[in-house]
Every structure is written in structure tokens, then in C-alpha cells.
Amino acid sequence: MYRYDEFDERFVRERVAQFRDQVNRRLSGAITEDEFKPLRLKNGVYLQLHAYMLRIAIPYGTLSARQLRQLALIGEKFDRGYGHFTTRQNLQFNWPRLRDVPEILDLLADVEMHCIQTSGNCIRNVTADQFSGVAADEIEDPRPVAELIRQWSSAHPEFSYLPRKFKIAVTGAAHDRAAVKVHDIGLRIVRNTAGETGYEIIVGGGLGRTPMIGKVVRDFLPKGDLLAYLEALMRVYNAEGRRDNKYKARVKILVHEIGIEEFQARVEAEFAALDRTTINADREEVARIAAYFAAPPYEKRPAVSQTYQAARAANPAFAAWADVNVTPHKAPGYAALTISLKGIGAVPGDMTSEQMRAAAGLAERYSFGELRVTHAQNLVLPHVAQDDLFAVWKALGNARLAEANVGLITDIIACPGLDYCALATARSIPIAQALSQRFADPARQREIGPLGIKISGCINACGHHHVGNIGILGLEKRGEESYQITLGGDATENAALGDILGPGLTAAEVPDAIERLVEVYLGQRNTGEAFIDTVRRLGIAPFKAAFLQEIDHAAA
Amino acid sequence: MSSAKLPPLPAILLANDLLDGDVVFRTATGWSRNPTEALIAQDTASATALEAEGRTAMAGNHVVDAYLVDVEISDAGIPVPRHFRERFRILGPSIRPDLGKQAEFPAIRDAAHD
Ligand code: SF4
């Protein structure tokens, strides 16, 4: 894992000291709320419906057991004993007191964590494939480049006051698990015909009010040119992105308004004019960063573990869990294991301090002390020997963390919604809970197969509803919560935005409506065809018909 | 600062405590964390006065984000916001009845669920 150097350490500690001073000045009345608000936001402190909220960055979703233990401690000591993992691979505490935040930031700095750039119009925490460095289908670990971008963008003077927030996601694998096409910049590590690795740069994706799929602005960028190219791209956006209207300020709108060719031409012109050598990272620095992400000392193991196979054969519940929660690993005899934070009826992404300690303990014992956070609000133990999978599964069961549903219909992404969020128009968590309960039967979940439901509590789309196979958006209609359902969204390399099926539903109507969509799929799928592929093949018409049928009944 | 349009009446004034972030309510004598103690403005004059108190408290760095919320009065005489958003605000997360004011002040929970 990346370790802070002296510069990082000093930078983070100075920020804590500054914030402590800012809080004191706020409390003494020396600065007003209008002056203080941007300062607290720069340190991840939001004011939500019931309390302040603290958003902690987990860069590219990589977390050490030690860090997770510290989060458990903070949750217990300063919050209500739990935290919430978000779709940006961050962790949020829902109840911190402002007076305690400087102390919390110190505790975070003790384990090389912070809340910088988790808010505001800057380049935010860079997210990455949760299986970076371990995925069998990976060209290269994307985390060194994510870390390079983090260092380059942290407090970058030119890009600290962008027209709007800016989100970057990276992946090194063919299969996109990081939703790179719905980020301001998506970066894919690719190989050209000469066999060299470089970057495909995708720009202008995003969700929210105006959802868009990103477009390729450079299909192959030599690795050494990355920072200069990003600098050129950011300059074009910084200069030309709209500052007059917050809803039109994201780079996606600029790309959309001038067209990708024109945007590309402007970026290339800027890039050509830059003195690349002064901007690009030097080789030694790149090598220094990359060294931190070297693979852990795996033991030499046979590719297939007899112990694992025997445990599978003897224990169907374990086999069912492993079928969906275990992912193939680069290293022979190892596996990456996803810990579902989606227990039936639980709050998606919530984890108690006790569970954090349990997961940290397992990471220490079985995964070289390392964990990952997924954008789907789950955790990963990235390096587990197949021989140990059964023991880990049993231990997870004791911590109520062994739900066998990764990628299935109850593995629902849901933003905090109106249970916590000040911007929400409706609740999202209770919808997730009702659906989770409706589809709780494990056999039925397996029968349905991969199906992603994503729920947002307002148009800001933190719950990624546009790219859910089934998306649910909570709105307000005539003083009531109302839910708009979309179908056919996809967050992967086949990124697509869902289509709206019909008029909004009440919360109570949602489970039946989703059930009807699932029934259409089960009735019409070809053998082995996933939900999203059936939707693609049939189009939305049959689903829409089933969806509307019942609504007409209700209205009649 | 001129006052914005008043909400329908009756109304109460709520805000967040600056130090703790907790939702607080203007009472006859100060600020309380207990929603059942909120002072209820029945007419325009008292609502305007309540709003002015909010501005003073914001300027005095006691609270942030003070605003009037229109309420219904329960049988027990407790003000309950008409809009679901504000109702959740004074209760706490609907998914965690063990947290927030609903847990601390059962009277508000009972009034809101009447
Ligand atoms: S989508 Fe809306 S309700 Fe949900 S977390 Fe984002 S801003 Fe809040």
C-alpha cells in the first residue's frame, strides 16, 4: 500500500491544524457561517438533516486493516458505532459533532487518512476497480496511476477552484468495475498493437441532472505523458467550463455543447503547447509510487485448492456463497473475496464498528492486512488463499457478514436519501430494504442471477440509478414521496442509461412493480441470458407493458 | 436582510446547533433540542418575531440554517411538521428508530405517528 512520505505527512497535519484553528475561530464568532462553510466543506464536513456528516477519503478504495480499525474506533468514540460506505468508495460518519472534528482528523492522520478533496469544486478522490492488482482479467494495476493523479491534483493551485466538482475513475482491466464511463474522466489502461501499455482517456461522462456516457478523447496516450495531458484537459475545462450556471458547469456539458471533436482539438492544442517535461512525473517518482503497490509475498500454491473444492462439495451454503462472492485472482491458489454489506433488510453500505474490527481481523489473518471498498458499497478481502476461504466464510457468518448475494438482486446500491441527506427529495434506504426483503429467498436470487438495482434519493444520482439495470429515483410528487423506475441502465464497459418506464410509484407499489419486471425476464430469457441482456434483446416494450398494466389497474 | 415569504401557519423555528449539528428548536426562553418544547407561532406577528430570533441566533453564532416550518398540532398539543422532509428531520432516520430525537423524545414519535 502507499505510505505517506514526509511531504504527505506534513501536508495532512498542517491541514488538521488549520482546520482546528478555523473551527475555533468559527466558535468564537471571528468568522461567519458564510466564511466557514467553504472551509469545512474542504475538510469533508457537511451539514445534513440531523447532524454534521464527515466524509473520509479512501483513495482508490484501498484500505489497510489498521485504517479500518481506526475507523471503527472513531465510529465508537465520536459517532454512533457505525459508518456508511458510499458509491465513491468513501466512508461517511453521520453524527460527528463539529467540536470533535479536529480530533477525528488527527486520529485519521495517525493512520494516513484525511477528508481533503471529498467536497468542493476540485478533483475529488480518485476511484478504482476494487480488484486492482489482483483481477485475473487485468492488464496492469491502475492504483499507481491513481496515486500519481492524487498527488498531482492534491491542492493543485490551478485546479482548486474549478467550475464544478471533478471525478476521475481508473481501471486496468477489460471488464469495467469502476464505472469509468460515467465519470468526468475515465481512464482505462490499454495495450496498443506494439504491445505497449498506455491510457485510453474517456471524458464527459456523469450522472445527476443530465446523465451522459463519456466519450473517448484519446484512444492511446503514452504513459509518460499522462500528467501533461490531464493538465491540458483540465485547462480547457477550467477556462471554458460554464461558471454561470451550476447545472451546466460539469465537463460533460462542455463536451456536449462543443462536441467531442472540438473538445479533443482544443485539448490537443493545449497539450502541444505545454512544456511536457516540467509537468510529467519523472520516471523515478513513478517507480517510487509503483513500488508501494507491489504484490504481497504470496506463497506458492497449486492453481486449484483441493481443500477449497472439498469444502464446497461438503457444504452447499458455502458453495452458494463462494459462487457469487469469490472472484478469480492473478496469483495461483488465491482468490479475491467480496464481503457483502447488503444483509437482507440491512442498510446498504452500513457497517458497525464491531463488524469493521471483525473484517480488519480477517484481513490481518488472511489477506496481508489489506481490504478494498467497492463502488457498490461492499468490502473486499483481496488476497485470500483458496485453502482459507471456508474459514473466512465461517468467521464472516459470525459477524453477520456472509450474505451470499454479490451482484444479485439484493446487492442493491442505495444513497443515504432522505433518512440523512439534506438534498434528498425522498428516502432511498427503505426502498432498498423492502426490495431486499421481497427477494430474500436465496434460491430465487440465484435463479434470477445478476441484476443490479440502484437507488437515488434525488436527481443528484449518488445512487447511480441511471446506470442500474433497474434504477429507482426518489422524487416528491404532490407532497408525497414518489419513485420513478428506469430500465436497461448499465455501469460497465457496455455503459447505458436506463429508460423511464412510466409514471412515478408510491413506495408501497415499488416491490410489486419490480417483481413484474423480473417476471417478464424469467418468462422470456434465453438459457444463460442475464437480465440486462434480455432487456437489450427485447427492448423495453414488454417490460413497459407489464409495468403499466398494473398501474392502469390501480388507476381504474 | 428582509424576511422571506412566511410559510403557512402555525409554524415553529428550527435550526442546527453550531457546535453539535443537532437539530434545535426555538422555545419561549431559548433553544431546545426537544421538538415538543418548540414555541408555536399562530399568527403572522409571532412568526415574524420567531424568524427574527433565528437571524439573531445565526448572527450570534449559536445556530446555523434557521428557518420556519409549518406544523400541525397533535391532540397532545405537540407541533408536527406537515411536510415529510421536516417530519424526518425532527424524528431522525426512519430506518434507525433507535437514533435521533424519536429515540430520545418518545412524545414526538407518538405525535408524528398519530
Ligand atoms: S442522490 Fe441526492 S439524496 Fe442521494 S445522497 Fe446524493 S444528494 Fe443525497
XYZ file of C-alpha atoms and ligand atoms in Angstrom:
678
model
C 0.000 0.000 0.000
C 1.029 3.579 -0.490
C 2.732 5.093 2.565
C 2.939 8.801 3.229
C 6.294 10.411 2.701
C 7.380 13.406 4.789
C 5.658 15.797 2.437
C 2.317 13.976 2.616
C 2.530 13.705 6.379
C 3.306 17.383 6.855
C 0.617 18.436 4.403
C -2.100 16.445 6.178
C -1.014 17.512 9.678
C -0.929 21.155 8.622
C -4.429 20.871 7.261
C -5.645 19.446 10.580
C -4.017 22.308 12.475
C -5.541 24.843 10.094
C -8.964 23.325 10.460
C -8.694 23.240 14.251
C -7.938 26.944 14.122
C -10.809 27.570 11.707
C -13.260 25.754 13.989
C -12.059 27.779 16.970
C -12.449 30.995 15.067
C -15.919 29.950 13.976
C -16.907 29.123 17.549
C -15.545 32.401 18.835
C -17.503 34.255 16.190
C -14.384 35.539 14.429
C -15.651 34.087 11.162
C -19.226 33.805 9.951
C -21.000 30.728 8.679
C -20.718 32.036 5.133
C -16.961 32.249 5.557
C -16.700 28.968 7.405
C -18.864 26.778 5.190
C -16.414 26.505 2.273
C -13.628 25.782 4.759
C -15.487 22.964 6.465
C -16.535 21.519 3.118
C -12.901 21.484 2.038
C -12.329 19.211 5.013
C -15.228 16.903 4.273
C -17.655 18.324 6.869
C -21.217 18.636 5.587
C -24.352 19.640 7.476
C -27.074 17.070 6.907
C -30.640 16.658 8.114
C -29.911 15.563 11.661
C -26.286 16.427 12.248
C -22.947 17.174 10.662
C -21.553 14.493 8.396
C -17.888 13.711 7.869
C -16.775 12.227 4.559
C -13.456 10.411 4.680
C -11.496 9.676 1.519
C -10.412 6.118 0.861
C -8.111 6.722 -2.106
C -8.867 4.273 -4.930
C -10.750 2.180 -2.392
C -7.647 0.648 -0.816
C -7.755 0.339 2.935
C -5.468 -1.325 5.468
C -6.709 -3.335 8.421
C -5.096 -0.744 10.661
C -7.071 2.030 8.979
C -10.324 0.108 9.261
C -9.672 -0.433 12.973
C -9.141 3.281 13.376
C -12.441 3.963 11.586
C -14.112 1.506 13.980
C -12.643 3.406 16.906
C -13.738 6.793 15.570
C -17.224 5.409 14.950
C -17.468 4.260 18.524
C -15.866 7.193 20.206
C -17.292 10.076 18.207
C -20.230 8.698 16.278
C -22.985 6.142 16.828
C -20.981 2.995 16.318
C -21.312 2.669 12.560
C -20.185 4.176 9.271
C -21.543 4.228 5.743
C -19.566 3.271 2.629
C -20.533 5.288 -0.439
C -20.521 4.803 -4.197
C -17.402 6.983 -4.301
C -15.503 4.469 -2.161
C -15.592 6.946 0.715
C -16.744 6.399 4.276
C -19.244 8.731 5.907
C -19.955 9.231 9.570
C -23.456 10.562 10.146
C -23.303 12.067 13.602
C -19.985 13.790 14.398
C -20.024 16.978 16.451
C -18.216 19.903 14.915
C -16.213 20.426 18.090
C -14.847 16.870 17.781
C -13.897 17.006 14.118
C -10.316 18.309 14.605
C -9.624 15.420 16.964
C -11.139 12.954 14.498
C -8.937 14.392 11.741
C -5.896 13.860 13.954
C -6.864 10.245 14.506
C -7.263 9.848 10.757
C -3.878 11.433 10.108
C -2.374 8.898 12.526
C -3.302 6.211 10.001
C -2.562 8.292 6.895
C -6.143 9.226 6.143
C -7.915 12.535 5.642
C -11.033 14.202 4.287
C -9.337 16.535 1.838
C -10.986 16.963 -1.568
C -14.035 14.946 -0.625
C -16.094 18.042 -1.344
C -15.949 21.286 -3.271
C -15.168 22.163 -6.871
C -11.870 20.334 -7.086
C -10.588 16.996 -8.332
C -12.148 14.521 -5.927
C -10.908 11.266 -4.513
C -9.848 9.059 -7.450
C -11.794 5.795 -7.537
C -10.617 2.483 -8.972
C -11.536 -1.093 -9.748
C -11.838 -2.829 -6.374
C -9.878 -5.773 -7.774
C -6.925 -3.632 -8.858
C -3.707 -5.581 -8.731
C -5.444 -8.918 -8.251
C -8.009 -9.312 -11.040
C -7.279 -12.167 -13.407
C -8.502 -10.038 -16.336
C -6.232 -7.086 -15.609
C -3.559 -5.632 -17.887
C -1.937 -3.670 -15.108
C -2.673 -2.415 -11.595
C -4.246 1.057 -12.035
C -3.555 2.224 -8.475
C -0.079 3.649 -9.111
C -1.624 5.949 -11.695
C -4.487 6.762 -9.328
C -1.940 7.675 -6.669
C 0.031 9.756 -9.155
C -3.157 11.647 -10.026
C -3.934 12.072 -6.338
C -0.552 13.626 -5.680
C -0.706 15.822 -8.752
C -4.240 17.026 -8.032
C -3.961 17.469 -4.241
C -4.174 21.184 -3.582
C -3.221 21.852 -7.224
C -3.340 25.659 -7.258
C -4.697 25.909 -10.783
C -7.428 23.320 -10.255
C -8.678 24.093 -6.759
C -11.488 26.338 -7.998
C -12.880 24.505 -10.970
C -16.281 25.386 -12.431
C -17.623 22.313 -10.619
C -16.524 19.115 -8.875
C -14.444 16.703 -10.927
C -14.415 12.940 -10.573
C -11.857 10.543 -12.007
C -12.071 6.739 -12.077
C -9.425 4.298 -13.282
C -9.335 0.675 -14.304
C -6.660 -1.651 -15.603
C -8.993 -4.469 -16.599
C -11.046 -5.270 -19.662
C -14.214 -5.620 -17.602
C -15.108 -2.242 -16.126
C -15.922 -2.499 -12.420
C -15.187 1.166 -11.744
C -17.921 2.747 -13.894
C -15.291 4.770 -15.774
C -17.715 5.834 -18.494
C -19.852 7.815 -16.073
C -17.054 9.902 -14.602
C -15.731 13.304 -15.658
C -12.622 11.425 -16.692
C -12.428 7.681 -17.034
C -9.043 6.183 -17.556
C -8.502 2.681 -18.899
C -5.131 1.027 -19.110
C -4.907 -0.480 -22.594
C -2.325 -2.171 -24.779
C -1.581 -0.942 -28.304
C -0.689 -3.056 -31.317
C 3.008 -2.688 -30.497
C 2.314 -4.308 -27.131
C 2.968 -1.153 -25.093
C 0.620 -0.172 -22.310
C -0.890 3.287 -22.193
C -4.148 5.000 -21.355
C -7.458 5.357 -23.085
C -8.933 8.628 -21.848
C -12.694 8.969 -21.652
C -14.217 12.342 -20.877
C -17.583 13.870 -20.126
C -19.442 11.025 -18.519
C -21.583 11.683 -15.496
C -24.945 11.139 -13.879
C -27.014 13.683 -11.982
C -29.478 16.004 -13.650
C -28.039 15.487 -17.130
C -26.732 11.932 -17.348
C -24.207 11.195 -20.087
C -21.933 8.384 -21.146
C -18.341 9.517 -21.534
C -16.626 9.678 -24.916
C -13.118 8.656 -25.858
C -10.969 11.761 -26.258
C -7.652 9.917 -26.671
C -7.537 6.239 -27.556
C -3.906 5.749 -26.675
C -1.854 8.058 -24.522
C 1.735 7.007 -23.788
C 2.098 6.547 -20.064
C 4.794 9.145 -19.586
C 2.540 11.896 -20.947
C -0.302 11.394 -18.523
C 0.064 14.427 -16.284
C 0.714 16.814 -19.160
C -2.330 15.520 -20.993
C -4.521 15.765 -17.894
C -3.198 19.256 -17.273
C -4.144 20.238 -20.831
C -7.603 18.733 -20.487
C -8.211 20.381 -17.124
C -7.077 23.726 -18.532
C -9.563 23.565 -21.350
C -12.313 22.725 -18.888
C -11.196 25.261 -16.301
C -11.142 28.034 -18.894
C -14.251 27.106 -20.833
C -16.498 25.211 -18.435
C -19.544 27.263 -17.545
C -19.406 29.088 -14.262
C -22.671 30.973 -14.816
C -24.917 28.000 -14.178
C -24.125 25.295 -11.675
C -26.270 22.817 -13.554
C -24.262 23.311 -16.726
C -20.834 23.523 -15.182
C -19.654 19.920 -15.381
C -17.244 18.989 -18.154
C -19.902 16.740 -19.714
C -21.914 19.822 -20.661
C -18.890 21.479 -22.277
C -18.115 18.319 -24.247
C -21.756 18.044 -25.229
C -22.070 21.690 -26.270
C -18.926 21.960 -28.395
C -18.796 18.301 -29.450
C -16.118 15.739 -28.714
C -14.069 16.557 -31.870
C -13.805 20.225 -30.983
C -13.074 19.426 -27.345
C -10.404 16.988 -28.440
C -8.854 19.554 -30.788
C -8.658 22.132 -28.017
C -7.102 19.661 -25.591
C -4.557 18.524 -28.180
C -3.652 22.145 -28.989
C -3.138 22.891 -25.310
C -1.191 19.679 -24.879
C 1.097 20.524 -27.820
C 1.809 23.955 -26.353
C 2.710 22.674 -22.891
C 6.242 22.051 -21.747
C 5.586 18.410 -21.030
C 8.857 17.653 -19.299
C 8.169 20.099 -16.493
C 4.719 18.669 -15.860
C 5.072 14.946 -16.387
C 6.201 12.946 -13.408
C 9.788 11.793 -13.671
C 10.469 8.107 -14.023
C 11.954 7.746 -10.570
C 8.890 9.186 -8.907
C 6.622 6.922 -10.946
C 8.780 3.941 -9.981
C 8.777 5.011 -6.331
C 4.972 5.107 -6.303
C 4.623 1.847 -8.205
C 6.852 0.069 -5.672
C 4.264 0.687 -2.968
C 1.764 -1.365 -4.909
C 3.984 -4.383 -5.398
C 2.133 -7.644 -4.866
C 2.281 -9.029 -1.329
C 4.508 -12.076 -0.734
C 2.152 -14.762 -1.992
C 3.001 -18.330 -1.177
C 3.481 -20.770 -3.986
C 0.224 -22.665 -4.254
C -1.398 -25.003 -6.738
C -3.881 -23.235 -9.011
C -6.756 -25.303 -7.682
C -7.082 -25.919 -3.969
C -8.289 -29.393 -3.044
C -9.262 -28.114 0.414
C -11.499 -25.486 -1.150
C -13.078 -27.935 -3.577
C -13.750 -30.411 -0.769
C -15.334 -27.716 1.427
C -17.532 -26.667 -1.480
C -18.668 -30.211 -2.081
C -19.435 -30.807 1.580
C -21.236 -27.554 2.237
C -23.781 -26.264 -0.291
C -24.341 -22.987 1.609
C -20.628 -22.249 1.397
C -20.549 -23.185 -2.284
C -23.528 -20.892 -2.974
C -21.770 -18.030 -1.226
C -18.471 -18.699 -2.996
C -20.206 -18.837 -6.387
C -21.105 -15.165 -6.193
C -18.789 -13.631 -3.574
C -15.466 -15.086 -4.759
C -13.556 -13.671 -7.732
C -10.635 -15.284 -9.614
C -7.201 -13.996 -8.671
C -3.994 -13.451 -10.617
C -1.928 -15.473 -8.176
C -2.392 -19.254 -8.336
C -4.306 -20.675 -5.389
C -5.634 -17.283 -4.265
C -8.987 -15.570 -4.564
C -10.466 -12.125 -4.010
C -13.465 -12.267 -1.732
C -16.270 -9.742 -1.538
C -17.844 -9.108 1.846
C -21.436 -8.126 1.215
C -22.640 -5.131 3.208
C -26.133 -5.944 1.960
C -27.581 -8.269 4.535
C -31.288 -8.904 3.939
C -33.150 -5.843 5.183
C -29.929 -4.068 6.179
C -28.919 -0.535 5.224
C -26.749 -0.822 2.073
C -23.150 0.126 2.836
C -23.577 0.470 6.603
C -21.084 -1.311 8.812
C -20.869 -1.323 12.599
C -17.603 -0.711 14.423
C -17.754 -4.299 15.599
C -18.068 -5.568 12.046
C -15.204 -3.306 10.965
C -12.995 -4.905 13.593
C -14.073 -8.368 12.522
C -13.243 -7.578 8.889
C -9.936 -5.973 9.894
C -9.040 -9.073 11.895
C -9.770 -11.306 8.921
C -7.722 -9.055 6.642
C -4.783 -9.292 9.037
C -5.026 -13.019 9.316
C -5.934 -13.970 5.753
C -5.379 -11.070 3.333
C -1.994 -9.490 4.064
C -3.702 -6.780 6.119
C -5.445 -5.293 3.109
C -9.046 -4.507 2.183
C -10.841 -2.743 -0.611
C -14.031 -0.730 -0.797
C -16.219 -1.221 -3.862
C -18.326 1.431 -5.540
C -21.216 -0.973 -4.999
C -20.816 -0.339 -1.243
C -19.233 -3.655 -0.338
C -15.799 -4.593 1.037
C -13.211 -6.916 -0.432
C -10.514 -9.102 1.058
C -8.246 -9.044 -1.974
C -5.727 -11.804 -1.321
C -7.217 -14.854 0.364
C -5.698 -18.297 -0.149
C -8.366 -20.624 -1.523
C -7.439 -23.008 1.283
C -8.672 -20.399 3.782
C -11.949 -19.445 2.106
C -14.057 -21.780 4.204
C -12.607 -20.490 7.482
C -13.127 -16.891 6.377
C -16.705 -17.616 5.374
C -17.445 -19.085 8.789
C -15.886 -16.116 10.567
C -17.859 -13.725 8.367
C -21.026 -15.556 9.316
C -20.308 -14.882 12.984
C -20.045 -11.183 12.212
C -23.265 -11.242 10.135
C -21.231 -10.502 7.025
C -21.709 -13.673 5.000
C -24.654 -12.720 2.774
C -24.306 -14.674 -0.473
C -25.620 -12.016 -2.824
C -22.819 -10.115 -4.568
C -24.106 -8.937 -7.942
C -27.566 -10.383 -7.293
C -30.892 -8.592 -6.956
C -30.490 -7.877 -3.224
C -26.991 -6.398 -3.682
C -28.655 -3.011 -4.017
C -26.820 0.296 -4.247
C -28.661 3.000 -2.324
C -27.611 6.502 -1.392
C -28.488 7.799 2.112
C -31.549 9.621 0.739
C -33.966 11.442 2.981
C -33.010 9.420 6.028
C -29.856 11.545 6.264
C -29.220 13.749 3.249
C -30.227 17.400 3.266
C -30.577 17.466 -0.533
C -32.870 14.447 -0.785
C -36.363 14.596 -2.223
C -37.331 11.121 -0.962
C -35.987 8.215 1.026
C -33.971 5.524 -0.718
C -32.845 3.137 2.034
C -36.347 1.875 2.954
C -36.956 1.067 -0.717
C -33.746 -0.977 -0.766
C -34.804 -2.747 2.424
C -38.267 -3.572 1.096
C -36.808 -4.996 -2.125
C -34.170 -6.916 -0.229
C -36.897 -8.484 1.873
C -39.103 -9.172 -1.122
C -36.323 -11.061 -2.918
C -34.734 -12.533 0.209
C -35.098 -16.177 -0.808
C -31.547 -17.262 -1.715
C -32.666 -19.849 -4.263
C -34.813 -17.320 -6.072
C -31.986 -14.777 -6.101
C -29.700 -17.308 -7.706
C -32.409 -18.253 -10.169
C -32.746 -14.595 -11.208
C -28.971 -14.198 -11.492
C -27.018 -10.966 -11.938
C -29.293 -7.940 -11.657
C -28.236 -4.549 -10.338
C -30.786 -2.293 -8.678
C -29.562 1.216 -7.904
C -31.496 3.803 -5.918
C -31.010 7.553 -5.502
C -32.946 9.860 -3.209
C -32.735 12.805 -5.596
C -31.696 13.865 -9.059
C -28.056 14.161 -7.982
C -27.865 10.420 -8.544
C -25.319 9.431 -5.906
C -27.015 6.022 -6.015
C -26.197 5.760 -9.772
C -29.827 4.975 -10.634
C -29.393 5.878 -14.320
C -26.960 3.006 -14.784
C -28.834 0.452 -12.692
C -30.239 -2.480 -14.682
C -33.251 -1.305 -12.743
C -32.923 2.262 -11.497
C -35.094 3.917 -8.891
C -35.191 7.654 -8.341
C -36.987 9.126 -5.351
C -38.830 12.368 -6.044
C -41.538 14.417 -4.454
C -44.938 14.479 -6.067
C -47.762 16.467 -4.512
C -46.309 16.332 -1.036
C -45.573 12.583 -1.146
C -42.523 10.501 -1.914
C -42.736 9.176 -5.453
C -40.442 6.724 -7.242
C -39.506 6.798 -10.900
C -38.361 3.472 -12.336
C -35.857 3.116 -15.181
C -34.807 0.002 -17.039
C -31.753 -1.040 -19.009
C -29.004 1.005 -17.408
C -25.506 -0.441 -17.267
C -22.398 0.847 -15.474
C -19.870 -1.462 -17.128
C -17.904 -1.285 -20.394
C -21.315 -1.548 -22.101
C -22.420 1.603 -20.311
C -26.003 2.643 -20.981
C -28.577 4.911 -19.403
C -31.883 3.412 -18.359
C -35.212 4.383 -19.908
C -38.092 5.613 -17.783
C -40.873 3.030 -17.684
C -43.833 5.147 -16.706
C -45.373 7.364 -14.071
C -43.996 7.515 -10.538
C -44.997 4.955 -7.931
C -45.597 5.180 -4.230
C -43.080 3.410 -2.012
C -45.576 0.640 -1.320
C -46.046 -0.053 -5.041
C -42.340 -0.430 -5.841
C -41.734 -4.079 -4.841
C -44.662 -5.359 -6.942
C -43.550 -3.307 -9.908
C -40.010 -4.705 -9.719
C -41.467 -8.171 -9.332
C -43.385 -7.735 -12.597
C -40.199 -6.726 -14.426
C -38.421 -9.784 -13.053
C -41.330 -11.991 -14.153
C -41.101 -10.723 -17.724
C -37.406 -11.536 -17.694
C -37.846 -15.022 -16.230
C -40.568 -15.775 -18.760
C -38.655 -14.581 -21.802
C -34.972 -15.127 -21.181
C -32.868 -17.468 -23.237
C -30.810 -20.063 -21.440
C -27.989 -18.435 -19.526
C -29.048 -14.922 -20.518
C -28.585 -12.250 -17.835
C -31.355 -9.745 -17.088
C -29.614 -6.857 -18.825
C -29.037 -8.945 -21.971
C -32.689 -9.918 -22.163
C -33.621 -6.252 -21.823
C -31.209 -5.423 -24.640
C -32.554 -8.170 -26.867
C -36.245 -7.449 -26.284
C -36.123 -3.708 -25.789
C -38.151 -2.124 -23.043
C -41.591 -2.642 -24.630
C -42.602 -5.932 -22.935
C -41.326 -4.670 -19.604
C -43.111 -1.404 -20.015
C -46.340 -3.192 -20.838
C -46.131 -5.267 -17.659
C -45.177 -2.207 -15.680
C -48.048 -0.086 -16.974
C -50.670 -2.826 -16.852
C -50.823 -2.879 -13.093
C -50.647 0.866 -12.819
C -53.704 1.138 -15.053
C -55.473 -1.332 -12.805
C -54.606 0.747 -9.790
C -55.866 3.876 -11.502
C -59.086 2.227 -12.693
C -31.947 41.178 5.429
C -35.615 41.171 4.522
C -37.606 38.182 5.648
C -38.584 35.639 3.052
C -42.179 34.712 2.500
C -43.649 33.131 5.631
C -44.832 29.508 5.465
C -48.451 28.660 6.243
C -49.183 28.890 9.969
C -48.937 27.638 12.619
C -45.157 27.325 12.416
C -42.111 26.577 14.533
C -38.498 27.653 14.094
C -35.827 25.043 13.767
C -32.090 25.201 13.148
C -28.887 23.225 13.650
C -26.792 23.804 16.707
C -23.487 25.221 15.508
C -21.286 23.159 17.800
C -23.064 19.846 17.698
C -25.034 19.964 14.475
C -28.081 18.665 16.307
C -31.498 19.993 15.263
C -32.699 22.589 17.777
C -35.978 24.445 18.251
C -36.736 27.947 19.391
C -38.712 27.897 22.623
C -40.236 30.710 24.679
C -36.951 31.179 26.502
C -34.147 29.967 24.254
C -33.260 26.909 22.192
C -34.098 23.315 22.970
C -33.126 20.008 21.451
C -36.584 18.741 22.311
C -39.110 19.315 19.497
C -42.064 19.060 21.845
C -40.889 22.258 23.514
C -40.898 24.329 20.310
C -42.702 27.631 20.535
C -45.636 27.647 18.138
C -46.320 30.786 16.153
C -50.041 31.022 15.453
C -50.106 34.394 13.707
C -48.016 36.461 11.344
C -46.676 38.737 14.036
C -45.308 35.912 16.162
C -43.961 34.052 13.120
C -42.108 37.181 12.039
C -40.743 37.589 15.544
C -39.657 33.948 15.583
C -37.880 34.365 12.295
C -36.072 37.422 13.637
C -34.905 35.355 16.607
C -33.458 32.890 14.142
C -31.475 35.589 12.382
C -30.173 36.892 15.684
C -29.103 33.425 16.790
C -27.346 32.866 13.458
C -25.570 36.193 13.730
C -24.667 35.323 17.330
C -23.106 32.024 16.191
C -25.374 29.780 18.222
C -27.155 28.090 15.363
C -26.962 27.705 11.605
C -29.615 27.338 8.973
C -32.617 28.566 10.996
C -35.965 28.538 9.199
C -39.694 28.355 9.882
C -41.545 25.097 9.380
C -45.308 24.833 9.115
C -46.838 22.358 11.508
C -49.989 20.617 12.591
C -50.768 20.416 16.274
C -51.308 16.897 17.617
C -54.029 16.014 20.100
C -51.413 16.241 22.818
C -50.587 19.781 21.677
C -47.267 18.851 20.060
C -46.244 20.524 16.792
C -45.626 18.075 13.927
C -44.301 19.376 10.581
C -46.709 18.990 7.701
C -44.056 18.134 5.138
C -42.456 14.693 5.277
C -38.943 16.107 4.917
C -39.239 18.206 8.050
C -41.016 15.381 9.817
C -37.976 13.151 9.241
C -35.764 15.987 10.369
C -37.318 16.233 13.773
C -37.637 12.477 14.222
C -34.331 11.060 12.998
C -33.621 8.412 10.336
C -36.780 6.391 9.651
C -34.628 3.286 9.278
C -32.984 3.670 12.681
C -35.725 4.252 15.272
C -33.030 3.771 17.902
C -31.314 7.005 16.836
C -32.215 10.670 16.806
C -34.984 12.516 18.536
C -37.546 9.773 18.024
C -35.468 7.655 20.424
C -34.728 10.430 22.859
C -38.154 12.074 22.993
C -40.845 9.401 22.569
C -43.577 12.040 22.727
C -42.570 13.442 19.320
C -42.547 9.967 17.812
C -46.035 9.294 19.128
C -47.308 12.665 17.932
C -45.832 12.206 14.440
C -47.300 8.742 14.037
C -50.775 9.727 15.208
S -28.574 11.294 -4.612
Fe -29.436 13.051 -3.596
S -30.368 12.175 -1.768
Fe -28.911 10.686 -2.501
S -27.031 11.179 -1.367
Fe -26.941 12.210 -3.363
S -27.677 14.240 -2.918
Fe -28.343 12.959 -1.218
